[in-house]
Coordinates of C-alpha atoms in Angstrom, one line a residue:
Chain A
D291 CA 3.1 -20.6 0.5
T292 CA 3.9 -17.0 -0.4
A293 CA 0.7 -15.2 -1.4
V294 CA 2.3 -12.4 -3.5
S295 CA 5.9 -12.8 -4.6
Q296 CA 8.2 -10.5 -6.5
T297 CA 11.6 -10.9 -8.1
P298 CA 14.2 -9.6 -7.8
K299 CA 14.2 -8.2 -4.3
Y300 CA 17.1 -5.8 -5.1
L301 CA 17.9 -4.3 -8.5
V302 CA 20.9 -2.0 -9.1
T303 CA 21.3 -0.6 -12.6
Q304 CA 22.6 2.4 -14.5
M305 CA 20.7 5.2 -16.1
G306 CA 19.4 4.5 -19.5
N307 CA 19.0 0.7 -19.0
D308 CA 15.8 -1.3 -19.4
K309 CA 14.7 -3.6 -16.6
S310 CA 11.8 -5.7 -15.5
I311 CA 10.3 -6.7 -12.2
K312 CA 8.1 -9.8 -12.0
C313 CA 5.1 -10.4 -9.7
E314 CA 3.0 -13.5 -9.1
Q315 CA 0.0 -14.1 -6.8
N316 CA -1.5 -17.5 -5.8
L317 CA -4.6 -16.1 -4.1
G318 CA -6.8 -16.3 -7.2
H319 CA -7.5 -12.6 -7.1
D320 CA -8.9 -10.8 -10.1
T321 CA -7.0 -7.5 -9.7
M322 CA -3.3 -6.8 -9.4
Y323 CA -1.5 -3.5 -8.8
W324 CA 1.9 -1.9 -8.9
Y325 CA 2.8 0.8 -6.4
K326 CA 5.9 3.0 -6.0
Q327 CA 7.1 3.9 -2.5
D328 CA 9.6 6.8 -2.6
S329 CA 12.2 7.8 -0.1
K330 CA 9.6 9.5 2.1
K331 CA 7.7 6.2 2.3
F332 CA 4.7 7.6 0.4
L333 CA 2.9 4.7 -1.3
K334 CA 1.5 5.7 -4.7
I335 CA -0.5 3.5 -7.1
M336 CA 0.9 3.2 -10.6
F337 CA -1.3 0.7 -12.3
S338 CA -3.9 -1.9 -11.7
Y339 CA -5.0 -4.8 -13.9
N340 CA -8.4 -6.5 -13.8
N341 CA -8.8 -9.7 -15.8
K342 CA -5.8 -8.7 -17.9
E343 CA -7.1 -5.3 -18.7
L344 CA -5.5 -2.1 -17.6
I345 CA -8.1 -0.1 -15.7
I346 CA -6.1 2.5 -13.9
N347 CA -3.1 4.4 -15.2
E348 CA -2.1 7.3 -13.0
T349 CA 0.2 10.0 -14.2
V350 CA 3.1 7.6 -14.8
P351 CA 5.6 8.1 -17.5
N352 CA 5.1 5.9 -20.5
R353 CA 8.6 4.4 -19.9
F354 CA 6.7 2.2 -17.4
S355 CA 4.6 -0.5 -18.9
P356 CA 2.7 -3.3 -17.1
K357 CA 2.3 -6.6 -18.8
S358 CA 0.0 -9.4 -17.6
P359 CA 0.5 -12.8 -19.3
D360 CA -2.3 -14.2 -17.2
K361 CA -4.5 -13.5 -14.1
A362 CA -1.8 -14.6 -11.7
H363 CA 1.1 -12.5 -13.1
L364 CA 1.7 -8.8 -13.5
N365 CA 5.1 -7.7 -14.6
L366 CA 6.5 -4.2 -14.7
H367 CA 8.8 -3.1 -17.5
I368 CA 10.8 0.1 -17.2
N369 CA 12.7 1.6 -20.2
S370 CA 15.4 4.2 -20.2
L371 CA 15.8 4.3 -16.4
E372 CA 16.3 7.6 -14.7
L373 CA 17.8 8.5 -11.3
G374 CA 14.3 9.5 -10.1
D375 CA 13.0 6.0 -10.7
S376 CA 15.0 4.8 -7.6
A377 CA 12.4 3.6 -5.1
V378 CA 10.8 0.5 -3.7
Y379 CA 8.2 -1.0 -6.0
F380 CA 5.4 -3.2 -4.6
C381 CA 3.1 -5.5 -6.3
A382 CA -0.4 -6.2 -4.7
S383 CA -3.5 -8.1 -5.5
S384 CA -7.2 -7.9 -4.3
N385 CA -10.5 -9.5 -5.0
P386 CA -11.8 -6.7 -4.4
G387 CA -11.3 -5.0 -1.1
E388 CA -8.2 -5.4 1.0
Q389 CA -5.0 -5.7 -0.8
Y390 CA -2.2 -8.2 -0.2
F391 CA 1.3 -6.9 -0.9
G392 CA 4.5 -8.5 -2.1
P393 CA 7.8 -8.0 -0.3
G394 CA 8.9 -5.2 -2.6
T395 CA 11.7 -4.6 -5.1
R396 CA 14.3 -2.0 -4.2
L397 CA 15.4 -0.4 -7.4
T398 CA 18.5 1.8 -7.3
V399 CA 19.5 3.7 -10.5
T400 CA 23.1 5.0 -10.5
Chain B
E938 CA -8.8 16.6 -4.9
D939 CA -9.0 13.3 -3.0
Q940 CA -6.7 13.4 0.0
V941 CA -5.6 11.2 2.9
T942 CA -3.6 12.6 5.8
Q943 CA -2.4 10.9 9.0
S944 CA -1.3 12.2 12.3
P945 CA 1.0 12.2 14.1
E946 CA 3.8 11.6 11.7
A947 CA 5.7 9.7 14.4
L948 CA 4.8 8.5 17.9
R949 CA 6.9 7.1 20.7
L950 CA 5.1 5.2 23.4
Q951 CA 6.2 3.4 26.5
E952 CA 5.1 -0.2 26.7
G953 CA 1.6 -0.3 28.1
E954 CA 0.9 3.4 27.2
S955 CA -2.3 3.4 25.1
S956 CA -2.8 6.0 22.3
S957 CA -4.6 6.6 19.1
L958 CA -3.5 7.3 15.5
N959 CA -5.6 9.5 13.2
C960 CA -6.5 9.2 9.5
S961 CA -8.4 12.0 7.9
Y962 CA -9.8 11.8 4.4
T963 CA -11.6 13.8 1.8
V964 CA -12.7 11.6 -1.1
S965 CA -15.6 11.2 -3.3
G966 CA -17.2 7.9 -3.9
L967 CA -15.7 6.2 -0.8
R968 CA -15.8 2.5 -1.0
G969 CA -13.9 1.5 2.1
L970 CA -11.2 2.6 4.5
F971 CA -8.3 0.3 5.1
W972 CA -5.6 0.1 7.8
Y973 CA -2.2 -1.6 7.1
R974 CA 0.9 -2.2 9.1
Q975 CA 4.3 -2.0 7.4
D976 CA 7.5 -3.3 9.0
P977 CA 10.9 -2.0 7.7
G978 CA 11.9 -3.7 4.5
K979 CA 8.5 -5.4 4.0
G980 CA 5.3 -4.9 2.2
P981 CA 2.2 -3.5 3.9
E982 CA 0.2 -6.1 5.8
F983 CA -3.6 -5.8 5.9
L984 CA -5.2 -5.1 9.3
F985 CA -8.8 -3.8 8.9
T986 CA -11.5 -2.7 6.5
L987 CA -14.2 -0.2 7.5
Y988 CA -17.1 0.6 5.2
S989 CA -19.5 2.9 7.1
A990 CA -19.5 5.6 9.8
G991 CA -19.9 4.0 13.2
E992 CA -18.3 0.8 12.3
E993 CA -15.6 -0.7 14.5
K994 CA -13.1 -3.6 14.1
E995 CA -10.8 -5.1 16.7
K996 CA -7.8 -7.4 16.6
E997 CA -5.7 -8.1 19.7
R998 CA -4.5 -4.7 21.0
L999 CA -5.8 -2.7 18.0
K1000 CA -9.2 -1.2 17.4
A1001 CA -10.2 0.8 14.3
T1002 CA -13.2 3.2 14.2
L1003 CA -14.7 5.2 11.4
T1004 CA -16.6 8.5 11.1
K1005 CA -17.6 10.4 8.0
K1006 CA -14.4 12.3 7.8
E1007 CA -11.8 10.3 9.8
S1008 CA -10.7 7.0 11.2
F1009 CA -8.8 6.2 14.4
L1010 CA -6.6 3.3 15.2
H1011 CA -6.6 2.8 18.9
I1012 CA -3.7 0.9 20.4
T1013 CA -4.3 -0.5 23.9
A1014 CA -1.4 -1.4 26.2
P1015 CA 1.1 -1.6 23.2
K1016 CA 4.1 -3.9 23.2
P1017 CA 7.4 -3.4 21.5
E1018 CA 6.4 -5.8 18.7
D1019 CA 3.6 -3.3 17.8
S1020 CA 6.4 -0.9 16.5
A1021 CA 5.8 -0.3 12.8
T1022 CA 4.5 2.2 10.3
Y1023 CA 0.7 2.2 10.2
L1024 CA -0.8 3.2 6.9
C1025 CA -4.4 4.3 6.2
A1026 CA -5.9 4.0 2.7
V1027 CA -9.2 4.8 1.1
R1028 CA -10.7 3.0 -1.9
R1029 CA -12.7 5.1 -4.2
T1030 CA -14.7 4.3 -7.3
D1031 CA -14.3 6.5 -10.3
N1032 CA -14.6 6.2 -14.0
Y1033 CA -11.6 3.9 -14.1
G1034 CA -12.8 1.4 -11.5
Q1035 CA -11.6 0.9 -8.0
N1036 CA -8.6 3.0 -6.9
F1037 CA -6.7 3.3 -3.7
V1038 CA -5.2 6.4 -2.1
F1039 CA -2.7 5.9 0.8
G1040 CA -1.8 8.3 3.6
P1041 CA 1.8 9.0 4.5
G1042 CA 1.7 6.8 7.5
T1043 CA 2.4 7.1 11.2
R1044 CA 5.7 5.6 12.5
L1045 CA 5.0 4.0 15.9
S1046 CA 7.8 3.1 18.3
V1047 CA 7.0 1.3 21.5
L1048 CA 9.8 1.3 24.0
P1049 CA 10.2 -1.5 26.6

């Protein structure tokens, strides 16, 4: 069984579009996260959710909005996509302590 | 400002040639230091957690150690399958709850 899964794995879209990335974890963890890994491979936290409440929101544009329908899911919605949004986005979960990451979603904005 | 740096940026070893990777950190309210391995096209995979200076953890050919300012990942007699990017991260607790800061990683290549 996959512990943390994300869909889609690849996403190619045009500037100005709105897109979503889905994440699910079956580990029973209380906290989920979204990370962005840029072309230089730097992994930077975007959001974390604990029991469906946003507890961290780094300096991320408000075009990005996390939504958690339940403890096992944390989706990422992105409005008005820009070229600079191209990156790999990772979902992760923890309880607390070490994090378990999903396989990543490679977003390409053209 | 909280910061995590890693050195070297890249490391090429011959199979069996032992070496160490460094992770230096400056962070307030440290709540753990984590090592991950990341293979190309995949998400980071958890390796170790260290909580206090002097602590050591081992797994196969890897051994992680922690001081008050840095951590080392020692690789003994590496094999080509150890080739990956090794990431270090610190967890801090601030007004917003737990938060993680990752270093830029060390790309390790082990040649047969």
